[in-house]
Short mmCIF file of N, CA and C in Angstrom, two decimals:
data_model
loop_
_atom_site.label_atom_id
_atom_site.label_comp_id
_atom_site.label_asym_id
_atom_site.label_seq_id
_atom_site.Cartn_x
_atom_site.Cartn_y
_atom_site.Cartn_z
N MET A 1 23.08 2.09 6.55
CA MET A 1 22.05 2.11 5.52
C MET A 1 21.74 0.67 5.08
N ILE A 2 20.50 0.41 4.79
CA ILE A 2 20.06 -0.92 4.37
C ILE A 2 20.37 -1.10 2.88
N PRO A 3 21.03 -2.19 2.50
CA PRO A 3 21.35 -2.41 1.09
C PRO A 3 20.08 -2.54 0.23
N GLN A 4 20.12 -1.97 -0.95
CA GLN A 4 18.99 -2.02 -1.88
C GLN A 4 18.63 -3.45 -2.26
N SER A 5 19.62 -4.32 -2.33
CA SER A 5 19.35 -5.72 -2.66
C SER A 5 18.49 -6.39 -1.58
N PHE A 6 18.73 -6.03 -0.31
CA PHE A 6 17.92 -6.57 0.78
C PHE A 6 16.49 -6.06 0.69
N ILE A 7 16.31 -4.79 0.40
CA ILE A 7 14.98 -4.19 0.27
C ILE A 7 14.21 -4.86 -0.86
N GLN A 8 14.84 -5.06 -2.00
CA GLN A 8 14.18 -5.70 -3.14
C GLN A 8 13.82 -7.15 -2.82
N ALA A 9 14.69 -7.85 -2.12
CA ALA A 9 14.40 -9.24 -1.73
C ALA A 9 13.21 -9.29 -0.77
N LEU A 10 13.16 -8.36 0.18
CA LEU A 10 12.05 -8.29 1.12
C LEU A 10 10.74 -8.00 0.40
N LEU A 11 10.74 -7.03 -0.51
CA LEU A 11 9.53 -6.70 -1.28
C LEU A 11 9.07 -7.87 -2.15
N GLY A 12 10.01 -8.68 -2.59
CA GLY A 12 9.68 -9.86 -3.38
C GLY A 12 8.97 -10.95 -2.58
N ARG A 13 9.16 -10.93 -1.26
CA ARG A 13 8.56 -11.94 -0.39
C ARG A 13 7.28 -11.48 0.30
N VAL A 14 6.97 -10.19 0.20
CA VAL A 14 5.83 -9.62 0.91
C VAL A 14 4.72 -9.29 -0.09
N ASP A 15 3.48 -9.59 0.30
CA ASP A 15 2.33 -9.23 -0.53
C ASP A 15 1.72 -7.94 0.03
N ILE A 16 1.70 -6.89 -0.78
CA ILE A 16 1.21 -5.59 -0.31
C ILE A 16 -0.25 -5.66 0.13
N VAL A 17 -1.03 -6.52 -0.50
CA VAL A 17 -2.45 -6.65 -0.11
C VAL A 17 -2.56 -7.12 1.34
N GLU A 18 -1.77 -8.09 1.73
CA GLU A 18 -1.79 -8.58 3.11
C GLU A 18 -1.33 -7.50 4.09
N VAL A 19 -0.32 -6.75 3.71
CA VAL A 19 0.21 -5.70 4.58
C VAL A 19 -0.83 -4.61 4.79
N VAL A 20 -1.43 -4.11 3.71
CA VAL A 20 -2.40 -3.03 3.81
C VAL A 20 -3.68 -3.52 4.47
N GLU A 21 -4.13 -4.72 4.11
CA GLU A 21 -5.39 -5.24 4.64
C GLU A 21 -5.33 -5.49 6.15
N ALA A 22 -4.15 -5.63 6.70
CA ALA A 22 -4.01 -5.77 8.15
C ALA A 22 -4.37 -4.47 8.85
N ALA A 23 -4.31 -3.35 8.14
CA ALA A 23 -4.59 -2.04 8.72
C ALA A 23 -5.87 -1.40 8.19
N VAL A 24 -6.23 -1.71 6.94
CA VAL A 24 -7.34 -1.04 6.26
C VAL A 24 -8.19 -2.10 5.56
N PRO A 25 -9.51 -2.10 5.77
CA PRO A 25 -10.36 -3.07 5.06
C PRO A 25 -10.44 -2.72 3.57
N LEU A 26 -10.06 -3.66 2.72
CA LEU A 26 -10.05 -3.45 1.27
C LEU A 26 -11.22 -4.15 0.60
N LYS A 27 -11.68 -3.55 -0.51
CA LYS A 27 -12.74 -4.17 -1.32
C LYS A 27 -12.23 -4.31 -2.75
N ARG A 28 -12.58 -5.42 -3.37
CA ARG A 28 -12.16 -5.67 -4.75
C ARG A 28 -12.89 -4.71 -5.68
N ALA A 29 -12.14 -4.13 -6.63
CA ALA A 29 -12.69 -3.25 -7.66
C ALA A 29 -11.95 -3.56 -8.96
N GLY A 30 -12.41 -4.58 -9.68
CA GLY A 30 -11.71 -5.02 -10.88
C GLY A 30 -10.43 -5.74 -10.50
N ALA A 31 -9.33 -5.33 -11.13
CA ALA A 31 -8.04 -5.97 -10.86
C ALA A 31 -7.41 -5.45 -9.57
N ASN A 32 -7.87 -4.31 -9.07
CA ASN A 32 -7.29 -3.69 -7.88
C ASN A 32 -8.21 -3.80 -6.68
N LEU A 33 -7.75 -3.29 -5.55
CA LEU A 33 -8.56 -3.21 -4.34
C LEU A 33 -8.62 -1.75 -3.92
N VAL A 34 -9.74 -1.34 -3.32
CA VAL A 34 -9.91 0.06 -2.92
C VAL A 34 -10.35 0.16 -1.47
N ALA A 35 -10.12 1.35 -0.90
CA ALA A 35 -10.53 1.65 0.47
C ALA A 35 -10.49 3.16 0.65
N CYS A 36 -11.05 3.62 1.77
CA CYS A 36 -10.86 5.01 2.15
C CYS A 36 -9.41 5.14 2.63
N CYS A 37 -8.79 6.22 2.25
CA CYS A 37 -7.37 6.41 2.54
C CYS A 37 -7.10 6.52 4.04
N PRO A 38 -6.13 5.78 4.55
CA PRO A 38 -5.79 5.87 5.96
C PRO A 38 -4.95 7.10 6.30
N PHE A 39 -4.53 7.86 5.28
CA PHE A 39 -3.64 9.00 5.50
C PHE A 39 -4.35 10.34 5.51
N HIS A 40 -5.63 10.36 5.13
CA HIS A 40 -6.42 11.59 5.23
C HIS A 40 -7.89 11.22 5.36
N SER A 41 -8.71 12.16 5.81
CA SER A 41 -10.14 11.90 6.00
C SER A 41 -10.88 11.99 4.67
N GLU A 42 -11.70 11.00 4.39
CA GLU A 42 -12.51 11.02 3.18
C GLU A 42 -13.73 10.14 3.38
N LYS A 43 -14.76 10.37 2.57
CA LYS A 43 -16.00 9.62 2.69
C LYS A 43 -16.14 8.55 1.60
N SER A 44 -15.51 8.77 0.45
CA SER A 44 -15.56 7.77 -0.62
C SER A 44 -14.15 7.31 -0.94
N PRO A 45 -13.99 6.03 -1.27
CA PRO A 45 -12.65 5.46 -1.48
C PRO A 45 -11.88 6.09 -2.65
N SER A 46 -10.65 6.52 -2.36
CA SER A 46 -9.75 6.99 -3.40
C SER A 46 -8.38 6.32 -3.27
N PHE A 47 -8.28 5.37 -2.35
CA PHE A 47 -7.04 4.65 -2.06
C PHE A 47 -7.07 3.31 -2.81
N THR A 48 -6.11 3.08 -3.68
CA THR A 48 -6.08 1.89 -4.52
C THR A 48 -4.83 1.07 -4.23
N VAL A 49 -4.99 -0.25 -4.17
CA VAL A 49 -3.86 -1.17 -4.00
C VAL A 49 -3.83 -2.09 -5.21
N SER A 50 -2.69 -2.18 -5.85
CA SER A 50 -2.53 -3.04 -7.02
C SER A 50 -1.74 -4.29 -6.64
N PRO A 51 -2.40 -5.46 -6.61
CA PRO A 51 -1.67 -6.68 -6.28
C PRO A 51 -0.67 -7.10 -7.36
N THR A 52 -0.94 -6.77 -8.61
CA THR A 52 -0.02 -7.17 -9.68
C THR A 52 1.22 -6.28 -9.72
N LYS A 53 1.05 -5.00 -9.45
CA LYS A 53 2.19 -4.07 -9.47
C LYS A 53 2.83 -3.88 -8.09
N GLN A 54 2.14 -4.40 -7.04
CA GLN A 54 2.64 -4.34 -5.67
C GLN A 54 2.91 -2.90 -5.19
N PHE A 55 1.94 -2.00 -5.44
CA PHE A 55 2.04 -0.65 -4.90
C PHE A 55 0.66 -0.13 -4.53
N TYR A 56 0.64 0.96 -3.76
CA TYR A 56 -0.61 1.63 -3.41
C TYR A 56 -0.55 3.07 -3.90
N HIS A 57 -1.72 3.67 -4.11
CA HIS A 57 -1.79 5.07 -4.52
C HIS A 57 -3.12 5.65 -4.07
N CYS A 58 -3.08 6.86 -3.54
CA CYS A 58 -4.30 7.58 -3.17
C CYS A 58 -4.47 8.73 -4.15
N PHE A 59 -5.61 8.74 -4.82
CA PHE A 59 -5.90 9.79 -5.77
C PHE A 59 -6.36 11.07 -5.08
N GLY A 60 -6.62 10.99 -3.78
CA GLY A 60 -7.05 12.17 -3.02
C GLY A 60 -5.88 12.98 -2.49
N CYS A 61 -4.96 12.32 -1.78
CA CYS A 61 -3.84 13.04 -1.17
C CYS A 61 -2.51 12.80 -1.86
N GLY A 62 -2.46 11.85 -2.79
CA GLY A 62 -1.23 11.58 -3.53
C GLY A 62 -0.27 10.61 -2.87
N ALA A 63 -0.65 10.05 -1.74
CA ALA A 63 0.21 9.06 -1.07
C ALA A 63 0.39 7.85 -1.99
N HIS A 64 1.61 7.34 -2.07
CA HIS A 64 1.87 6.17 -2.91
C HIS A 64 3.16 5.49 -2.47
N GLY A 65 3.29 4.23 -2.84
CA GLY A 65 4.52 3.53 -2.52
C GLY A 65 4.36 2.03 -2.45
N THR A 66 5.31 1.40 -1.79
CA THR A 66 5.39 -0.05 -1.66
C THR A 66 4.90 -0.48 -0.28
N ALA A 67 4.98 -1.76 0.00
CA ALA A 67 4.60 -2.28 1.31
C ALA A 67 5.45 -1.66 2.42
N ILE A 68 6.72 -1.46 2.15
CA ILE A 68 7.62 -0.88 3.15
C ILE A 68 7.23 0.57 3.45
N SER A 69 6.99 1.36 2.41
CA SER A 69 6.62 2.76 2.65
C SER A 69 5.25 2.87 3.30
N PHE A 70 4.32 1.92 3.01
CA PHE A 70 3.04 1.93 3.69
C PHE A 70 3.24 1.73 5.19
N MET A 71 4.04 0.75 5.57
CA MET A 71 4.30 0.48 6.98
C MET A 71 4.93 1.69 7.66
N ARG A 72 5.87 2.33 7.00
CA ARG A 72 6.51 3.51 7.58
C ARG A 72 5.52 4.65 7.79
N GLU A 73 4.69 4.91 6.78
CA GLU A 73 3.74 6.02 6.86
C GLU A 73 2.60 5.71 7.84
N TYR A 74 2.10 4.49 7.81
CA TYR A 74 0.95 4.14 8.63
C TYR A 74 1.30 4.04 10.12
N HIS A 75 2.44 3.46 10.41
CA HIS A 75 2.82 3.27 11.81
C HIS A 75 3.79 4.35 12.21
#
C-alpha cells in the first residue's frame, strides 16, 4: 500500500488544472474552470475544476476527486 504521506506530497507538487487539461479542454468560468464531463455524455458543461481547492466535481454524474483519482478514472 502507498503511504498517505507520499500521496499528500505528490498532490502538493501536482496542479490538477494541468492534469485535467491534458485530457479535457477547460474554459475559465470565474475562479474555476469548466468542461463537458469526460466520464459521461453531455452537451453542456457540468464538470468543474477548482485550482484553489485542487479538486474536480461533475454536477451531472457526481464524479469528484483529486488529480490522482482523475488519472485513475480517466485512464
